[in-house]
PDB file of C-alpha atoms and ligand atoms in Angstrom:
ATOM      1  CA  MET A   1     -14.167   4.986  -5.681  1.00 96.00           C
ATOM      2  CA  ARG A   2     -10.982   3.066  -6.228  1.00 98.00           C
ATOM      3  CA  LEU A   3      -7.946   4.222  -4.279  1.00 98.00           C
ATOM      4  CA  ILE A   4      -4.445   3.024  -3.508  1.00 98.00           C
ATOM      5  CA  ILE A   5      -2.432   4.261  -0.602  1.00 98.00           C
ATOM      6  CA  LEU A   6       1.353   4.473  -0.887  1.00 98.00           C
ATOM      7  CA  GLY A   7       4.077   5.205   1.657  1.00 98.00           C
ATOM      8  CA  GLY A   8       7.044   3.708   3.447  1.00 97.00           C
ATOM      9  CA  PRO A   9       6.715   1.304   6.352  1.00 97.00           C
ATOM     10  CA  GLY A  10       5.183   3.259   9.221  1.00 96.00           C
ATOM     11  CA  ALA A  11       4.016   6.115   6.986  1.00 98.00           C
ATOM     12  CA  GLY A  12       0.483   5.623   8.400  1.00 97.00           C
ATOM     13  CA  LYS A  13      -1.079   3.774   5.454  1.00 98.00           C
ATOM     14  CA  GLY A  14      -2.973   1.312   7.651  1.00 97.00           C
ATOM     15  CA  THR A  15      -4.145   4.113   9.997  1.00 97.00           C
ATOM     16  CA  GLN A  16      -5.461   6.337   7.162  1.00 98.00           C
ATOM     17  CA  ALA A  17      -6.782   3.396   5.150  1.00 98.00           C
ATOM     18  CA  GLN A  18      -9.070   2.299   8.006  1.00 98.00           C
ATOM     19  CA  PHE A  19     -10.454   5.819   8.473  1.00 98.00           C
ATOM     20  CA  LEU A  20     -10.976   6.384   4.740  1.00 98.00           C
ATOM     21  CA  CYS A  21     -12.764   3.079   4.223  1.00 98.00           C
ATOM     22  CA  GLN A  22     -15.181   3.851   7.046  1.00 98.00           C
ATOM     23  CA  TYR A  23     -15.705   7.391   5.803  1.00 97.00           C
ATOM     24  CA  LEU A  24     -16.201   6.491   2.145  1.00 96.00           C
ATOM     25  CA  GLN A  25     -17.948   3.197   2.908  1.00 97.00           C
ATOM     26  CA  ILE A  26     -15.681   1.116   0.689  1.00 97.00           C
ATOM     27  CA  PRO A  27     -13.930  -2.158   1.511  1.00 98.00           C
ATOM     28  CA  LEU A  28     -10.262  -2.210   2.584  1.00 98.00           C
ATOM     29  CA  ILE A  29      -7.846  -4.534   0.912  1.00 98.00           C
ATOM     30  CA  SER A  30      -4.788  -4.538   3.137  1.00 97.00           C
ATOM     31  CA  ILE A  31      -2.170  -6.610   1.416  1.00 96.00           C
ATOM     32  CA  GLY A  32       0.163  -6.691   4.460  1.00 95.00           C
ATOM     33  CA  ASP A  33      -2.647  -7.869   6.747  1.00 95.00           C
ATOM     34  CA  LEU A  34      -3.763 -10.504   4.240  1.00 95.00           C
ATOM     35  CA  LEU A  35      -0.146 -11.769   3.977  1.00 95.00           C
ATOM     36  CA  ARG A  36       0.246 -11.895   7.783  1.00 95.00           C
ATOM     37  CA  GLU A  37      -3.067 -13.787   8.062  1.00 96.00           C
ATOM     38  CA  ALA A  38      -2.016 -16.178   5.311  1.00 96.00           C
ATOM     39  CA  ILE A  39       1.272 -16.830   7.091  1.00 96.00           C
ATOM     40  CA  ALA A  40      -0.464 -17.355  10.483  1.00 97.00           C
ATOM     41  CA  THR A  41      -2.793 -19.923   8.963  1.00 98.00           C
ATOM     42  CA  GLN A  42      -0.127 -21.377   6.661  1.00 97.00           C
ATOM     43  CA  THR A  43      -2.118 -21.209   3.438  1.00 96.00           C
ATOM     44  CA  LYS A  44      -0.262 -21.841   0.188  1.00 95.00           C
ATOM     45  CA  LEU A  45       0.198 -18.050  -0.265  1.00 95.00           C
ATOM     46  CA  GLY A  46       1.420 -17.846   3.362  1.00 96.00           C
ATOM     47  CA  GLN A  47       4.024 -20.548   2.839  1.00 97.00           C
ATOM     48  CA  VAL A  48       5.400 -18.772  -0.225  1.00 97.00           C
ATOM     49  CA  ALA A  49       5.333 -15.309   1.406  1.00 97.00           C
ATOM     50  CA  GLN A  50       6.679 -16.207   4.855  1.00 97.00           C
ATOM     51  CA  PRO A  51      10.461 -16.254   4.133  1.00 97.00           C
ATOM     52  CA  PHE A  52      10.163 -12.893   2.317  1.00 97.00           C
ATOM     53  CA  VAL A  53       8.039 -11.073   4.881  1.00 96.00           C
ATOM     54  CA  GLU A  54      10.145 -12.310   7.780  1.00 95.00           C
ATOM     55  CA  LYS A  55      13.283 -10.759   6.254  1.00 95.00           C
ATOM     56  CA  GLY A  56      11.506  -7.529   5.115  1.00 95.00           C
ATOM     57  CA  GLU A  57      11.938  -8.522   1.473  1.00 97.00           C
ATOM     58  CA  LEU A  58       9.187  -8.077  -1.147  1.00 98.00           C
ATOM     59  CA  VAL A  59       7.196 -11.173  -2.012  1.00 98.00           C
ATOM     60  CA  PRO A  60       7.833 -12.002  -5.738  1.00 98.00           C
ATOM     61  CA  ASP A  61       5.771  -9.914  -8.164  1.00 97.00           C
ATOM     62  CA  GLN A  62       4.179 -12.919  -9.878  1.00 96.00           C
ATOM     63  CA  THR A  63       2.786 -14.234  -6.594  1.00 97.00           C
ATOM     64  CA  MET A  64       1.396 -10.846  -5.611  1.00 96.00           C
ATOM     65  CA  ILE A  65      -0.087 -10.075  -8.999  1.00 95.00           C
ATOM     66  CA  GLN A  66      -1.910 -13.401  -9.106  1.00 93.00           C
ATOM     67  CA  PHE A  67      -3.155 -12.858  -5.526  1.00 94.00           C
ATOM     68  CA  VAL A  68      -4.454  -9.315  -6.228  1.00 96.00           C
ATOM     69  CA  ARG A  69      -6.090 -10.433  -9.438  1.00 94.00           C
ATOM     70  CA  GLN A  70      -8.098 -13.092  -7.571  1.00 93.00           C
ATOM     71  CA  ARG A  71      -9.009 -10.648  -4.778  1.00 95.00           C
ATOM     72  CA  LEU A  72     -10.297  -7.966  -7.172  1.00 95.00           C
ATOM     73  CA  LEU A  73     -12.511 -10.566  -8.888  1.00 94.00           C
ATOM     74  CA  GLU A  74     -14.466 -11.118  -5.669  1.00 95.00           C
ATOM     75  CA  SER A  75     -17.972  -9.637  -5.496  1.00 95.00           C
ATOM     76  CA  ASP A  76     -17.536  -7.483  -2.354  1.00 96.00           C
ATOM     77  CA  VAL A  77     -15.076  -5.183  -4.186  1.00 96.00           C
ATOM     78  CA  SER A  78     -16.981  -4.772  -7.404  1.00 93.00           C
ATOM     79  CA  GLN A  79     -18.210  -1.230  -6.572  1.00 93.00           C
ATOM     80  CA  GLY A  80     -14.964   0.193  -5.171  1.00 96.00           C
ATOM     81  CA  TRP A  81     -12.107  -0.372  -2.824  1.00 98.00           C
ATOM     82  CA  LEU A  82      -9.058   1.056  -1.125  1.00 98.00           C
ATOM     83  CA  MET A  83      -5.861  -0.971  -1.472  1.00 98.00           C
ATOM     84  CA  ASP A  84      -3.076  -0.581   1.084  1.00 98.00           C
ATOM     85  CA  GLY A  85       0.314  -2.134   0.248  1.00 92.00           C
ATOM     86  CA  TYR A  86      -0.115  -2.609  -3.520  1.00 97.00           C
ATOM     87  CA  PRO A  87       1.446  -1.832  -5.885  1.00 98.00           C
ATOM     88  CA  ARG A  88       5.018  -1.605  -4.542  1.00 98.00           C
ATOM     89  CA  THR A  89       6.973  -2.082  -7.763  1.00 98.00           C
ATOM     90  CA  ALA A  90       6.774  -0.663 -11.271  1.00 96.00           C
ATOM     91  CA  PHE A  91       5.796  -4.093 -12.540  1.00 97.00           C
ATOM     92  CA  GLN A  92       2.930  -4.400  -9.983  1.00 98.00           C
ATOM     93  CA  ALA A  93       1.749  -0.839 -10.972  1.00 98.00           C
ATOM     94  CA  GLU A  94       1.577  -1.764 -14.660  1.00 97.00           C
ATOM     95  CA  GLU A  95      -0.100  -5.047 -13.956  1.00 97.00           C
ATOM     96  CA  LEU A  96      -2.690  -3.355 -11.799  1.00 97.00           C
ATOM     97  CA  HIS A  97      -3.366  -1.007 -14.706  1.00 97.00           C
ATOM     98  CA  PHE A  98      -3.856  -3.928 -17.093  1.00 96.00           C
ATOM     99  CA  LEU A  99      -6.022  -5.772 -14.595  1.00 96.00           C
ATOM    100  CA  LEU A 100      -8.287  -2.771 -14.097  1.00 97.00           C
ATOM    101  CA  ASP A 101      -8.518  -2.334 -17.844  1.00 96.00           C
ATOM    102  CA  ASP A 102      -9.627  -5.987 -18.154  1.00 95.00           C
ATOM    103  CA  LEU A 103     -12.251  -5.384 -15.491  1.00 94.00           C
ATOM    104  CA  GLY A 104     -13.415  -2.160 -17.155  1.00 95.00           C
ATOM    105  CA  GLU A 105     -12.470  -0.207 -14.038  1.00 95.00           C
ATOM    106  CA  LYS A 106     -10.322   2.820 -13.362  1.00 96.00           C
ATOM    107  CA  LEU A 107      -8.209   3.923 -10.465  1.00 98.00           C
ATOM    108  CA  ASP A 108      -9.349   7.248  -9.063  1.00 98.00           C
ATOM    109  CA  TRP A 109      -6.319   8.257  -6.983  1.00 98.00           C
ATOM    110  CA  ALA A 110      -2.983   7.128  -5.657  1.00 98.00           C
ATOM    111  CA  ILE A 111      -2.555   8.744  -2.244  1.00 98.00           C
ATOM    112  CA  TYR A 112       1.103   9.040  -1.198  1.00 98.00           C
ATOM    113  CA  LEU A 113       1.845   9.661   2.452  1.00 98.00           C
ATOM    114  CA  LYS A 114       5.212  11.438   2.444  1.00 98.00           C
ATOM    115  CA  VAL A 115       7.233  10.846   5.642  1.00 98.00           C
ATOM    116  CA  SER A 116      10.977  11.235   6.198  1.00 98.00           C
ATOM    117  CA  GLU A 117      13.175   8.129   6.593  1.00 97.00           C
ATOM    118  CA  GLU A 118      13.902   8.987  10.175  1.00 97.00           C
ATOM    119  CA  LYS A 119      10.210   9.206  11.105  1.00 97.00           C
ATOM    120  CA  LEU A 120       9.429   5.958   9.253  1.00 97.00           C
ATOM    121  CA  MET A 121      12.072   4.167  11.307  1.00 96.00           C
ATOM    122  CA  ASN A 122      10.949   5.664  14.625  1.00 95.00           C
ATOM    123  CA  ARG A 123       7.260   4.902  14.067  1.00 95.00           C
ATOM    124  CA  CYS A 124       7.970   1.268  13.214  1.00 95.00           C
ATOM    125  CA  LEU A 125      10.364   0.827  16.106  1.00 94.00           C
ATOM    126  CA  GLU A 126       7.776   2.188  18.532  1.00 94.00           C
ATOM    127  CA  ARG A 127       5.405  -0.599  17.497  1.00 90.00           C
ATOM    128  CA  SER A 128       6.082  -4.191  18.246  1.00 82.00           C
ATOM    129  CA  ARG A 129       5.128  -6.126  15.124  1.00 90.00           C
ATOM    130  CA  ALA A 130       7.174  -9.217  14.256  1.00 87.00           C
ATOM    131  CA  ASP A 131       8.703  -7.442  11.206  1.00 88.00           C
ATOM    132  CA  ASP A 132       9.554  -4.298  13.159  1.00 90.00           C
ATOM    133  CA  ASP A 133      12.987  -5.426  14.257  1.00 92.00           C
ATOM    134  CA  PRO A 134      15.492  -2.559  13.437  1.00 94.00           C
ATOM    135  CA  GLU A 135      17.405  -4.420  10.721  1.00 95.00           C
ATOM    136  CA  ILE A 136      14.227  -5.660   9.051  1.00 95.00           C
ATOM    137  CA  VAL A 137      12.653  -2.155   9.199  1.00 95.00           C
ATOM    138  CA  GLN A 138      15.800  -0.642   7.628  1.00 96.00           C
ATOM    139  CA  ARG A 139      15.580  -3.212   4.807  1.00 96.00           C
ATOM    140  CA  ARG A 140      11.850  -2.408   4.278  1.00 96.00           C
ATOM    141  CA  VAL A 141      12.681   1.342   4.182  1.00 97.00           C
ATOM    142  CA  ASP A 142      15.517   0.729   1.721  1.00 97.00           C
ATOM    143  CA  LEU A 143      13.266  -1.316  -0.524  1.00 97.00           C
ATOM    144  CA  PHE A 144      10.613   1.408  -0.373  1.00 98.00           C
ATOM    145  CA  TYR A 145      13.084   3.954  -1.776  1.00 98.00           C
ATOM    146  CA  GLU A 146      14.469   1.534  -4.355  1.00 98.00           C
ATOM    147  CA  ARG A 147      11.303  -0.066  -5.617  1.00 97.00           C
ATOM    148  CA  THR A 148       8.269   1.962  -4.597  1.00 97.00           C
ATOM    149  CA  ILE A 149       9.401   5.639  -4.876  1.00 97.00           C
ATOM    150  CA  PRO A 150       9.926   5.195  -8.650  1.00 97.00           C
ATOM    151  CA  ILE A 151       6.227   4.373  -9.150  1.00 97.00           C
ATOM    152  CA  LEU A 152       5.217   7.790  -7.852  1.00 98.00           C
ATOM    153  CA  GLU A 153       6.288   9.198 -11.165  1.00 96.00           C
ATOM    154  CA  TYR A 154       4.101   6.693 -12.946  1.00 96.00           C
ATOM    155  CA  TYR A 155       1.012   8.032 -11.134  1.00 98.00           C
ATOM    156  CA  GLN A 156       2.182  11.638 -11.343  1.00 97.00           C
ATOM    157  CA  TYR A 157       2.449  11.294 -15.148  1.00 97.00           C
ATOM    158  CA  ARG A 158      -1.117   9.910 -15.221  1.00 96.00           C
ATOM    159  CA  GLN A 159      -2.313  12.832 -13.008  1.00 97.00           C
ATOM    160  CA  LYS A 160      -3.471  10.413 -10.352  1.00 98.00           C
ATOM    161  CA  LEU A 161      -1.069  11.220  -7.585  1.00 98.00           C
ATOM    162  CA  LEU A 162      -2.128  13.024  -4.398  1.00 98.00           C
ATOM    163  CA  THR A 163       0.941  13.793  -2.257  1.00 98.00           C
ATOM    164  CA  ILE A 164       0.084  14.284   1.419  1.00 98.00           C
ATOM    165  CA  ASP A 165       2.271  15.464   4.248  1.00 98.00           C
ATOM    166  CA  GLY A 166       2.228  12.317   6.408  1.00 98.00           C
ATOM    167  CA  GLU A 167       4.242  13.885   9.202  1.00 98.00           C
ATOM    168  CA  LYS A 168       1.305  15.862  10.591  1.00 98.00           C
ATOM    169  CA  THR A 169      -0.970  14.410  13.255  1.00 98.00           C
ATOM    170  CA  VAL A 170      -3.354  11.562  12.266  1.00 98.00           C
ATOM    171  CA  THR A 171      -6.313  13.971  12.208  1.00 98.00           C
ATOM    172  CA  GLN A 172      -4.461  16.549  10.152  1.00 98.00           C
ATOM    173  CA  VAL A 173      -3.442  13.867   7.649  1.00 98.00           C
ATOM    174  CA  GLN A 174      -7.066  12.713   7.455  1.00 98.00           C
ATOM    175  CA  GLN A 175      -8.194  16.316   6.790  1.00 98.00           C
ATOM    176  CA  GLN A 176      -5.578  16.852   4.073  1.00 98.00           C
ATOM    177  CA  ILE A 177      -6.631  13.669   2.245  1.00 98.00           C
ATOM    178  CA  LEU A 178     -10.353  14.544   2.391  1.00 98.00           C
ATOM    179  CA  GLU A 179      -9.662  18.085   1.152  1.00 97.00           C
ATOM    180  CA  ARG A 180      -7.669  16.752  -1.813  1.00 97.00           C
ATOM    181  CA  LEU A 181     -10.297  14.058  -2.613  1.00 96.00           C
ATOM    182  CA  ASN A 182     -13.039  16.689  -2.581  1.00 93.00           C
ATOM    183  CA  SER A 183     -11.217  19.362  -4.509  1.00 87.00           C
TER     184      SER A 183
HETATM  185  P1  AP5 B 201       2.804  -4.028   5.099  1.00 82.35           P
HETATM  186  O1  AP5 B 201       2.024  -4.549   6.176  1.00 82.35           O
HETATM  187  O2  AP5 B 201       2.085  -3.325   3.898  1.00 82.35           O
HETATM  188  O3  AP5 B 201       3.970  -3.131   5.684  1.00 82.35           O
HETATM  189  P2  AP5 B 201       4.485  -1.699   5.453  1.00 82.35           P
HETATM  190  O4  AP5 B 201       4.309  -1.081   4.102  1.00 82.35           O
HETATM  191  O5  AP5 B 201       5.934  -1.872   5.815  1.00 82.35           O
HETATM  192  O6  AP5 B 201       3.606  -0.735   6.271  1.00 82.35           O
HETATM  193  P3  AP5 B 201       3.303  -0.804   7.815  1.00 82.35           P
HETATM  194  O7  AP5 B 201       2.121  -1.680   8.064  1.00 82.35           O
HETATM  195  O8  AP5 B 201       4.542  -1.086   8.602  1.00 82.35           O
HETATM  196  O9  AP5 B 201       3.016   0.687   8.080  1.00 82.35           O
HETATM  197  P4  AP5 B 201       1.765   1.667   7.714  1.00 82.35           P
HETATM  198  O10 AP5 B 201       2.216   2.638   6.690  1.00 82.35           O
HETATM  199  O11 AP5 B 201       0.525   0.867   7.485  1.00 82.35           O
HETATM  200  O12 AP5 B 201       1.683   2.428   9.065  1.00 82.35           O
HETATM  201  P5  AP5 B 201       0.662   2.333  10.274  1.00 82.35           P
HETATM  202  O13 AP5 B 201      -0.652   2.964   9.934  1.00 82.35           O
HETATM  203  O14 AP5 B 201       0.692   0.996  10.832  1.00 82.35           O
HETATM  204  O15 AP5 B 201       3.673  -5.208   4.377  1.00 82.35           O
HETATM  205  C1  AP5 B 201       4.443  -6.091   5.212  1.00 82.35           C
HETATM  206  C2  AP5 B 201       5.279  -6.991   4.327  1.00 82.35           C
HETATM  207  O16 AP5 B 201       4.494  -7.728   3.408  1.00 82.35           O
HETATM  208  C3  AP5 B 201       6.333  -6.240   3.450  1.00 82.35           C
HETATM  209  O17 AP5 B 201       7.486  -5.876   4.186  1.00 82.35           O
HETATM  210  C4  AP5 B 201       6.543  -7.323   2.344  1.00 82.35           C
HETATM  211  O18 AP5 B 201       7.431  -8.292   2.780  1.00 82.35           O
HETATM  212  C5  AP5 B 201       5.175  -7.858   2.131  1.00 82.35           C
HETATM  213  N1  AP5 B 201       4.361  -7.212   1.097  1.00 82.35           N
HETATM  214  C6  AP5 B 201       3.250  -6.448   1.326  1.00 82.35           C
HETATM  215  N2  AP5 B 201       2.760  -5.958   0.191  1.00 82.35           N
HETATM  216  C7  AP5 B 201       3.563  -6.439  -0.820  1.00 82.35           C
HETATM  217  C8  AP5 B 201       3.587  -6.285  -2.258  1.00 82.35           C
HETATM  218  N3  AP5 B 201       2.678  -5.550  -2.874  1.00 82.35           N
HETATM  219  N4  AP5 B 201       4.580  -6.938  -2.930  1.00 82.35           N
HETATM  220  C9  AP5 B 201       5.474  -7.654  -2.304  1.00 82.35           C
HETATM  221  N5  AP5 B 201       5.517  -7.852  -0.979  1.00 82.35           N
HETATM  222  C10 AP5 B 201       4.585  -7.221  -0.237  1.00 82.35           C
HETATM  223  O19 AP5 B 201       1.401   3.372  11.284  1.00 82.35           O
HETATM  224  C11 AP5 B 201       2.612   3.072  11.863  1.00 82.35           C
HETATM  225  C12 AP5 B 201       2.689   3.605  13.322  1.00 82.35           C
HETATM  226  O20 AP5 B 201       2.714   4.992  13.295  1.00 82.35           O
HETATM  227  C13 AP5 B 201       1.535   3.190  14.169  1.00 82.35           C
HETATM  228  O21 AP5 B 201       1.985   2.921  15.468  1.00 82.35           O
HETATM  229  C14 AP5 B 201       0.618   4.417  14.139  1.00 82.35           C
HETATM  230  O22 AP5 B 201      -0.170   4.543  15.316  1.00 82.35           O
HETATM  231  C15 AP5 B 201       1.657   5.525  14.003  1.00 82.35           C
HETATM  232  N6  AP5 B 201       1.086   6.642  13.169  1.00 82.35           N
HETATM  233  C16 AP5 B 201       0.360   6.555  12.044  1.00 82.35           C
HETATM  234  N7  AP5 B 201       0.082   7.802  11.556  1.00 82.35           N
HETATM  235  C17 AP5 B 201       0.714   8.645  12.429  1.00 82.35           C
HETATM  236  C18 AP5 B 201       0.822  10.113  12.468  1.00 82.35           C
HETATM  237  N8  AP5 B 201       0.245  10.893  11.555  1.00 82.35           N
HETATM  238  N9  AP5 B 201       1.513  10.643  13.452  1.00 82.35           N
HETATM  239  C19 AP5 B 201       2.102   9.861  14.431  1.00 82.35           C
HETATM  240  N10 AP5 B 201       2.046   8.515  14.458  1.00 82.35           N
HETATM  241  C20 AP5 B 201       1.350   7.937  13.486  1.00 82.35           C
END
């Protein structure tokens, strides 16, 4: 199965992605975690991404597209995957479609965790990640509405979108996702 999980910062993507990968026995590709690791170890990608991630800005599309292309060519993800944090822009969504076409693969579902702006802010501010400073979180939320919400239509049009109420408890969200995947 090939899945992407979409939602604002703090929507619970990482939480649900970990559960789903264990449940479905598929590898997790967490773009945010990979970027944070690349920054911590100062790889070439990390050096490019750092100034953007630190300010809550999106890393340029070209950098991300190239990175995801390389990641999806690796052997551990040839049978399926769940990607958290990608795509975030219309351009990334289209490029992912082309890339999967090239690989002879198809996306099964785009899971969207719908959570209000207020809850997104609160959940992020209750954590203590380096990019969870109030101003940076606000910027990430704004960018989510500006750049990522429009791609929901793209997946809706292709009948790939599963919209989930992300404001319920973690277990209830898990149950909703499984019900929708199995229906
Ligand atoms: P990324 O790490 O992907 O950050 P994000 O999208 O802002 O998402 P978060 O990790 O903050 O939240 P989450 O939805 O995973 O929530 P979580 O499960 O942790 O990206 C970081 C940065 O990298 C970006 O800002 C950007 O700069 C860059 N980047 C990444 N991808 C990019 C791309 N494709 N293009 C360009 N740039 C890119 O949950 C949050 C909290 O809520 C936790 O404390 C959790 O315990 C709690 N929680 C979860 N579910 C529930 C629930 N149901 N009820 C109550 N609490 C809950």
